[in-house]
Coordinates of C-alpha atoms (C1' of nucleotides) in Angstrom, one line a residue:
Chain D
M1 CA 0.0 0.0 0.0
L2 CA 2.7 2.4 0.9
D3 CA 5.9 2.4 -1.1
D4 CA 9.3 3.7 0.0
I5 CA 8.5 7.1 -1.5
D6 CA 5.3 7.4 0.5
K7 CA 7.2 6.5 3.6
D8 CA 9.8 9.2 2.9
L9 CA 7.1 11.7 2.2
L10 CA 5.3 10.9 5.4
K11 CA 8.5 11.2 7.3
L12 CA 9.0 14.7 5.9
L13 CA 5.5 15.7 6.6
Q14 CA 5.4 14.4 10.1
N15 CA 8.4 16.6 10.8
D16 CA 7.3 19.7 9.0
S17 CA 3.9 20.0 7.3
K18 CA 4.5 23.5 6.2
Q19 CA 7.1 22.6 3.5
T20 CA 6.0 23.5 0.0
N21 CA 5.4 20.8 -2.5
K22 CA 8.3 22.2 -4.4
A23 CA 10.7 21.6 -1.5
L24 CA 9.2 18.1 -1.0
S25 CA 9.6 17.3 -4.7
H26 CA 13.2 18.3 -4.5
A27 CA 13.9 16.2 -1.4
L28 CA 12.2 13.2 -3.0
G29 CA 13.4 13.6 -6.5
L30 CA 9.9 13.8 -7.9
S31 CA 7.9 16.4 -9.8
V32 CA 5.6 18.8 -7.9
T33 CA 2.6 17.2 -9.5
A34 CA 3.6 13.7 -8.3
V35 CA 4.1 15.0 -4.8
Y36 CA 0.8 16.7 -4.9
E37 CA -1.0 13.6 -6.0
R38 CA 0.7 11.4 -3.5
I39 CA -0.3 13.7 -0.7
R40 CA -3.8 13.9 -1.9
K41 CA -4.1 10.2 -1.9
L42 CA -2.6 9.9 1.6
E43 CA -5.2 12.4 2.8
K44 CA -8.0 10.8 1.0
N45 CA -7.5 7.3 2.3
G46 CA -7.0 8.7 5.8
I47 CA -3.4 7.8 6.4
I48 CA -2.8 11.5 7.0
S49 CA -5.5 12.3 9.5
K50 CA -4.9 15.9 10.1
Y51 CA -2.4 18.8 10.1
V52 CA -1.8 20.5 13.4
A53 CA 0.3 23.1 15.1
L54 CA 2.3 21.9 18.1
I55 CA 2.8 24.3 20.9
D56 CA 5.6 24.3 23.5
K57 CA 4.0 23.5 26.8
K58 CA 6.7 25.2 28.8
K59 CA 6.0 28.4 27.1
V60 CA 2.3 28.4 28.0
D61 CA 2.7 27.4 31.6
K62 CA 1.4 23.9 31.2
A63 CA 4.5 22.0 32.0
F64 CA 3.2 19.8 34.8
V65 CA 2.5 16.3 33.5
A66 CA 0.9 13.6 35.5
F67 CA 0.2 10.0 34.7
C68 CA -2.8 8.8 36.4
H69 CA -3.9 5.2 36.8
V70 CA -7.6 4.7 37.4
K71 CA -9.5 1.6 38.5
L72 CA -13.3 1.5 38.3
V73 CA -15.3 -0.1 41.0
Q74 CA -17.2 -2.2 38.6
H75 CA -16.8 -3.0 34.9
S76 CA -20.4 -3.0 33.6
Q77 CA -21.0 -1.6 30.2
D78 CA -22.7 1.4 31.7
Y79 CA -19.9 2.4 34.0
V80 CA -17.2 2.0 31.4
M81 CA -19.1 4.0 28.9
K82 CA -19.9 6.7 31.3
F83 CA -16.3 7.0 32.5
E84 CA -15.0 7.2 29.0
R85 CA -17.5 9.8 27.9
E86 CA -16.7 12.0 30.9
V87 CA -13.0 11.7 30.6
R88 CA -13.0 12.7 27.0
K89 CA -14.6 15.9 28.0
L90 CA -11.8 16.9 30.4
D91 CA -9.4 19.3 28.7
E92 CA -6.6 18.5 31.1
V93 CA -6.6 14.9 29.9
L94 CA -4.6 14.7 26.7
E95 CA -4.5 11.0 26.4
C96 CA -6.5 8.2 28.0
Y97 CA -6.0 4.5 27.3
H98 CA -7.8 1.4 28.5
I99 CA -5.0 -0.8 29.5
S100 CA -4.1 -4.3 30.7
G101 CA -2.8 -4.8 34.2
D102 CA -3.7 -3.8 37.8
Y103 CA -5.5 -0.6 36.8
D104 CA -8.1 -0.1 34.0
Y105 CA -7.0 3.2 32.6
L106 CA -3.9 5.3 32.1
L107 CA -4.4 9.0 31.7
K108 CA -1.9 11.6 30.7
V109 CA -2.9 14.9 32.4
L110 CA -1.5 18.3 31.6
V111 CA -1.9 21.2 34.1
E112 CA 0.0 24.2 35.4
D113 CA 1.4 22.9 38.6
M114 CA 0.8 20.5 41.5
E115 CA -1.9 22.7 43.0
A116 CA -3.8 22.7 39.7
F117 CA -3.4 18.9 39.6
R118 CA -4.9 18.6 43.1
E119 CA -7.8 20.7 41.9
F120 CA -8.2 18.5 38.8
M121 CA -8.2 15.4 40.9
V122 CA -10.7 16.6 43.5
K123 CA -13.0 18.6 41.4
K124 CA -13.0 16.9 38.1
L125 CA -11.6 13.4 37.9
T126 CA -12.9 11.9 41.1
N127 CA -16.1 13.6 40.4
I128 CA -16.8 11.0 37.8
N129 CA -18.7 8.3 39.6
H130 CA -17.7 4.7 39.9
I131 CA -14.0 5.4 40.2
G132 CA -12.6 2.9 42.6
S133 CA -9.0 4.0 43.1
T134 CA -6.3 6.1 41.5
H135 CA -2.6 6.2 41.5
S136 CA -0.6 9.1 40.1
M137 CA 2.9 9.5 39.0
F138 CA 4.5 12.8 38.1
M139 CA 6.9 13.7 35.3
I140 CA 10.3 14.8 36.5
S141 CA 11.6 15.4 33.0
E142 CA 10.7 14.8 29.4
V143 CA 13.3 12.6 27.8
K144 CA 11.6 12.2 24.5
H145 CA 8.3 13.2 22.9
T146 CA 7.5 12.9 19.2
T147 CA 4.3 12.5 17.2
A148 CA 6.2 11.0 14.3
I149 CA 5.6 7.3 13.6
T150 CA 8.5 5.6 11.9
L151 CA 7.4 3.5 9.0
Chain G
M1 CA 1.6 37.4 27.2
L2 CA -1.2 35.6 25.4
D3 CA -4.5 37.4 25.1
D4 CA -7.8 35.7 24.4
I5 CA -7.5 36.1 20.7
D6 CA -4.1 34.4 20.7
K7 CA -5.7 31.6 22.7
D8 CA -8.5 31.2 20.3
L9 CA -6.1 31.3 17.4
L10 CA -3.9 28.6 19.0
K11 CA -6.9 26.5 19.5
L12 CA -7.8 26.7 15.9
L13 CA -4.3 26.0 14.7
Q14 CA -3.9 23.1 17.1
N15 CA -6.9 21.5 15.5
D16 CA -6.1 22.3 11.9
S17 CA -3.0 24.1 10.8
K18 CA -3.9 24.0 7.1
Q19 CA -6.6 26.6 7.5
T20 CA -5.9 29.7 5.4
N21 CA -5.3 33.0 7.2
K22 CA -8.5 34.1 5.5
A23 CA -10.5 31.4 7.2
L24 CA -8.9 32.2 10.5
S25 CA -9.5 35.9 10.2
H26 CA -13.1 35.1 9.6
A27 CA -13.4 32.8 12.6
L28 CA -11.7 35.4 14.8
G29 CA -13.2 38.5 13.5
L30 CA -9.9 40.0 12.5
S31 CA -8.2 41.1 9.3
V32 CA -6.0 38.7 7.4
T33 CA -3.0 40.8 8.2
A34 CA -3.7 40.8 11.9
V35 CA -3.9 37.1 11.9
Y36 CA -0.8 36.8 9.9
E37 CA 1.2 38.9 12.3
R38 CA -0.1 37.1 15.4
I39 CA 0.9 33.8 13.9
R40 CA 4.3 35.1 13.0
K41 CA 4.8 36.3 16.6
L42 CA 3.7 33.0 18.0
E43 CA 6.2 31.2 15.8
K44 CA 9.0 33.6 16.5
N45 CA 8.8 33.4 20.3
G46 CA 8.5 29.6 20.1
I47 CA 5.0 29.1 21.4
I48 CA 4.2 27.4 18.2
S49 CA 7.1 25.0 17.9
K50 CA 6.3 23.2 14.7
Y51 CA 3.6 22.2 12.2
V52 CA 3.2 18.5 11.6
A53 CA 1.1 16.0 9.8
L54 CA -0.5 13.4 12.1
I55 CA -1.0 9.9 10.7
D56 CA -3.5 7.3 11.6
K57 CA -1.6 4.5 13.3
K58 CA -4.2 1.9 12.5
K59 CA -3.9 2.6 8.8
V60 CA -0.1 2.0 8.9
D61 CA -0.2 -1.2 10.9
K62 CA 1.3 0.4 14.0
A63 CA -1.6 0.1 16.3
F64 CA 0.0 -1.9 19.2
V65 CA 0.8 0.5 22.0
A66 CA 2.7 -0.5 25.1
F67 CA 3.5 1.4 28.2
C68 CA 6.8 0.3 29.6
H69 CA 8.1 1.1 33.1
V70 CA 11.8 0.9 33.4
K71 CA 13.9 0.9 36.6
L72 CA 17.7 1.4 36.4
V73 CA 20.0 -0.7 38.5
Q74 CA 21.8 2.4 39.6
H75 CA 21.2 6.1 39.3
S76 CA 24.7 7.5 38.7
Q77 CA 24.9 10.4 36.2
D78 CA 26.6 8.2 33.8
Y79 CA 23.9 5.5 33.7
V80 CA 21.1 7.9 33.5
M81 CA 22.6 9.9 30.7
K82 CA 23.5 6.8 28.7
F83 CA 20.0 5.3 29.1
E84 CA 18.3 8.6 28.0
R85 CA 20.6 8.9 25.0
E86 CA 20.0 5.4 23.9
V87 CA 16.2 5.5 24.4
R88 CA 16.0 8.7 22.3
K89 CA 17.4 6.7 19.4
L90 CA 14.7 4.1 19.4
D91 CA 12.1 4.7 16.8
E92 CA 9.5 2.6 18.6
V93 CA 9.6 4.9 21.6
L94 CA 7.4 7.9 20.9
E95 CA 7.5 9.2 24.4
C96 CA 9.8 8.7 27.4
Y97 CA 9.4 10.4 30.8
H98 CA 11.5 10.4 33.9
I99 CA 8.9 10.0 36.5
S100 CA 8.3 9.8 40.3
G101 CA 7.3 6.5 41.9
D102 CA 8.4 2.9 42.0
Y103 CA 9.9 3.0 38.5
D104 CA 12.3 5.6 37.0
Y105 CA 10.9 5.9 33.5
L106 CA 7.7 5.5 31.6
L107 CA 7.9 4.8 27.9
K108 CA 5.2 4.8 25.3
V109 CA 6.1 2.3 22.7
L110 CA 4.5 1.9 19.3
V111 CA 4.9 -1.3 17.3
E112 CA 3.0 -3.6 14.9
D113 CA 1.9 -6.3 17.3
M114 CA 2.9 -8.3 20.3
E115 CA 5.5 -10.2 18.4
A116 CA 7.2 -7.0 17.4
F117 CA 7.0 -5.8 21.0
R118 CA 8.8 -8.9 22.1
E119 CA 11.5 -8.2 19.6
F120 CA 11.7 -4.7 20.7
M121 CA 12.1 -5.7 24.3
V122 CA 14.7 -8.4 23.8
K123 CA 16.7 -6.9 21.0
K124 CA 16.5 -3.2 21.7
L125 CA 15.3 -2.0 25.1
T126 CA 16.9 -4.5 27.3
N127 CA 20.0 -4.3 25.2
I128 CA 20.6 -0.9 26.9
N129 CA 22.8 -1.7 29.9
H130 CA 22.0 -0.9 33.5
I131 CA 18.3 -1.6 33.2
G132 CA 17.2 -3.3 36.4
S133 CA 13.7 -4.2 35.8
T134 CA 10.8 -3.5 33.5
H135 CA 7.0 -3.7 33.7
S136 CA 4.8 -3.4 30.7
M137 CA 1.2 -2.7 30.2
F138 CA -0.7 -2.9 26.9
M139 CA -3.3 -0.7 25.3
I140 CA -6.6 -2.3 25.0
S141 CA -8.3 0.7 23.4
E142 CA -7.6 4.4 22.9
V143 CA -10.2 6.4 24.7
K144 CA -8.7 9.8 23.9
H145 CA -5.7 11.1 22.2
T146 CA -5.1 14.7 21.4
T147 CA -2.1 17.0 20.8
A148 CA -4.1 20.1 21.6
I149 CA -3.3 21.9 24.8
T150 CA -6.3 23.9 26.2
L151 CA -5.3 27.4 27.2
Chain J
dT1 C1' -3.7 47.3 -1.3
dA2 C1' -0.6 45.3 -4.5
dT3 C1' 2.5 41.6 -6.3
dG4 C1' 4.7 37.5 -6.6
dA5 C1' 4.5 32.7 -5.3
dA6 C1' 2.3 28.6 -4.7
dA7 C1' -1.5 25.5 -4.5
dA8 C1' -5.2 23.4 -7.0
dC9 C1' -6.6 21.4 -10.8
dC10 C1' -6.8 19.7 -15.7
dG11 C1' -5.7 17.4 -20.1
dG12 C1' -2.5 14.8 -22.5
dG13 C1' 1.5 12.3 -23.4
dT14 C1' 5.1 8.7 -21.5
dT15 C1' 6.8 4.8 -19.5
dA16 C1' 6.8 0.5 -16.9
dG17 C1' 4.7 -3.6 -14.7
Chain H
dC1 C1' -4.6 -2.0 -19.0
dT2 C1' -3.4 0.4 -15.2
dA3 C1' -0.7 3.2 -12.3
dA4 C1' 2.5 6.5 -11.6
dC5 C1' 4.9 10.1 -13.4
dC6 C1' 6.0 14.4 -16.0
dC7 C1' 5.0 18.6 -18.5
dG8 C1' 2.7 22.8 -19.5
dG9 C1' -0.8 25.8 -18.5
dT10 C1' -4.9 28.2 -16.0
dT11 C1' -7.2 29.9 -12.3
dT12 C1' -7.5 30.9 -7.8
dT13 C1' -5.8 31.7 -3.5
dC14 C1' -2.5 33.1 -0.3
dA15 C1' 1.5 35.1 2.0
dT16 C1' 3.7 39.0 2.6
dA17 C1' 5.7 44.0 2.1

DNA sequence: TATGAAAACCGGGTTAG
DNA sequence: CTAACCCGGTTTTCATA
């Protein structure tokens, strides 16, 4: 489905989506039209899902990252769906995964500082019903963070 | 530093960076030039760090997500720096955080399937010296995943 | 507000599997 | 035959001073 040129193209676009087709065509050794059509195809079949601006969390005072394990008291369809619906609404939660292991969910939470995290836990997260227990870990430093998938 | 218009602008760009300045100006009730200059400023002072294409991991057969806790045998400057340097090189590791708690690091690993994860653990991760123990959890489903920080 | 660049799109011609 | 590419050209749109 994806040939080597597509993979190179995706690598370039995952690192900088503001490059012109001309620059891409040069980097890939293709014509501008060919690049244009490959991108269009990648967009159409949903391989490229969106184009976004990434912002530096330190610059906007949202550098406190917490990882929060959550266990539900019960795993009925109702409780699970309600929890997932509510958690999706929380702006502080950037990521939420249903995972294997001792806990049911792993959340990545982004806030200003520990005080804001406390507020988040008390007023928002544990306000969702049916949460049995939670366990939080805090980021000391970010060693690596990329959105680029290597193909 | 950021006024409400900047925040609205960043929200729009974090969701779709391919919008034209004209569309943004319309959404914000500003002139095209004003939008243009605000964006330029946000780029220049590093609040917008980059523009990227996001790709659908399911469409490229990289839908197996593992979270991997890692503990080092020892925490000397040397060992820590070496581990962090090595882990940054691993394509499968999208994110790596030094965290508080029982383990030292939390890694988000993206591979094709469980077999590829096994390969990754045996041939790559545990090949880094000084790793004491690891504990892995696997994603069952992705409830939420966004790159957009709410301001 | 003006201009130069680039994207978007099209038809047609070419090659390769 | 089909797919991918290239070329040239038009129109529209945008970034930018």
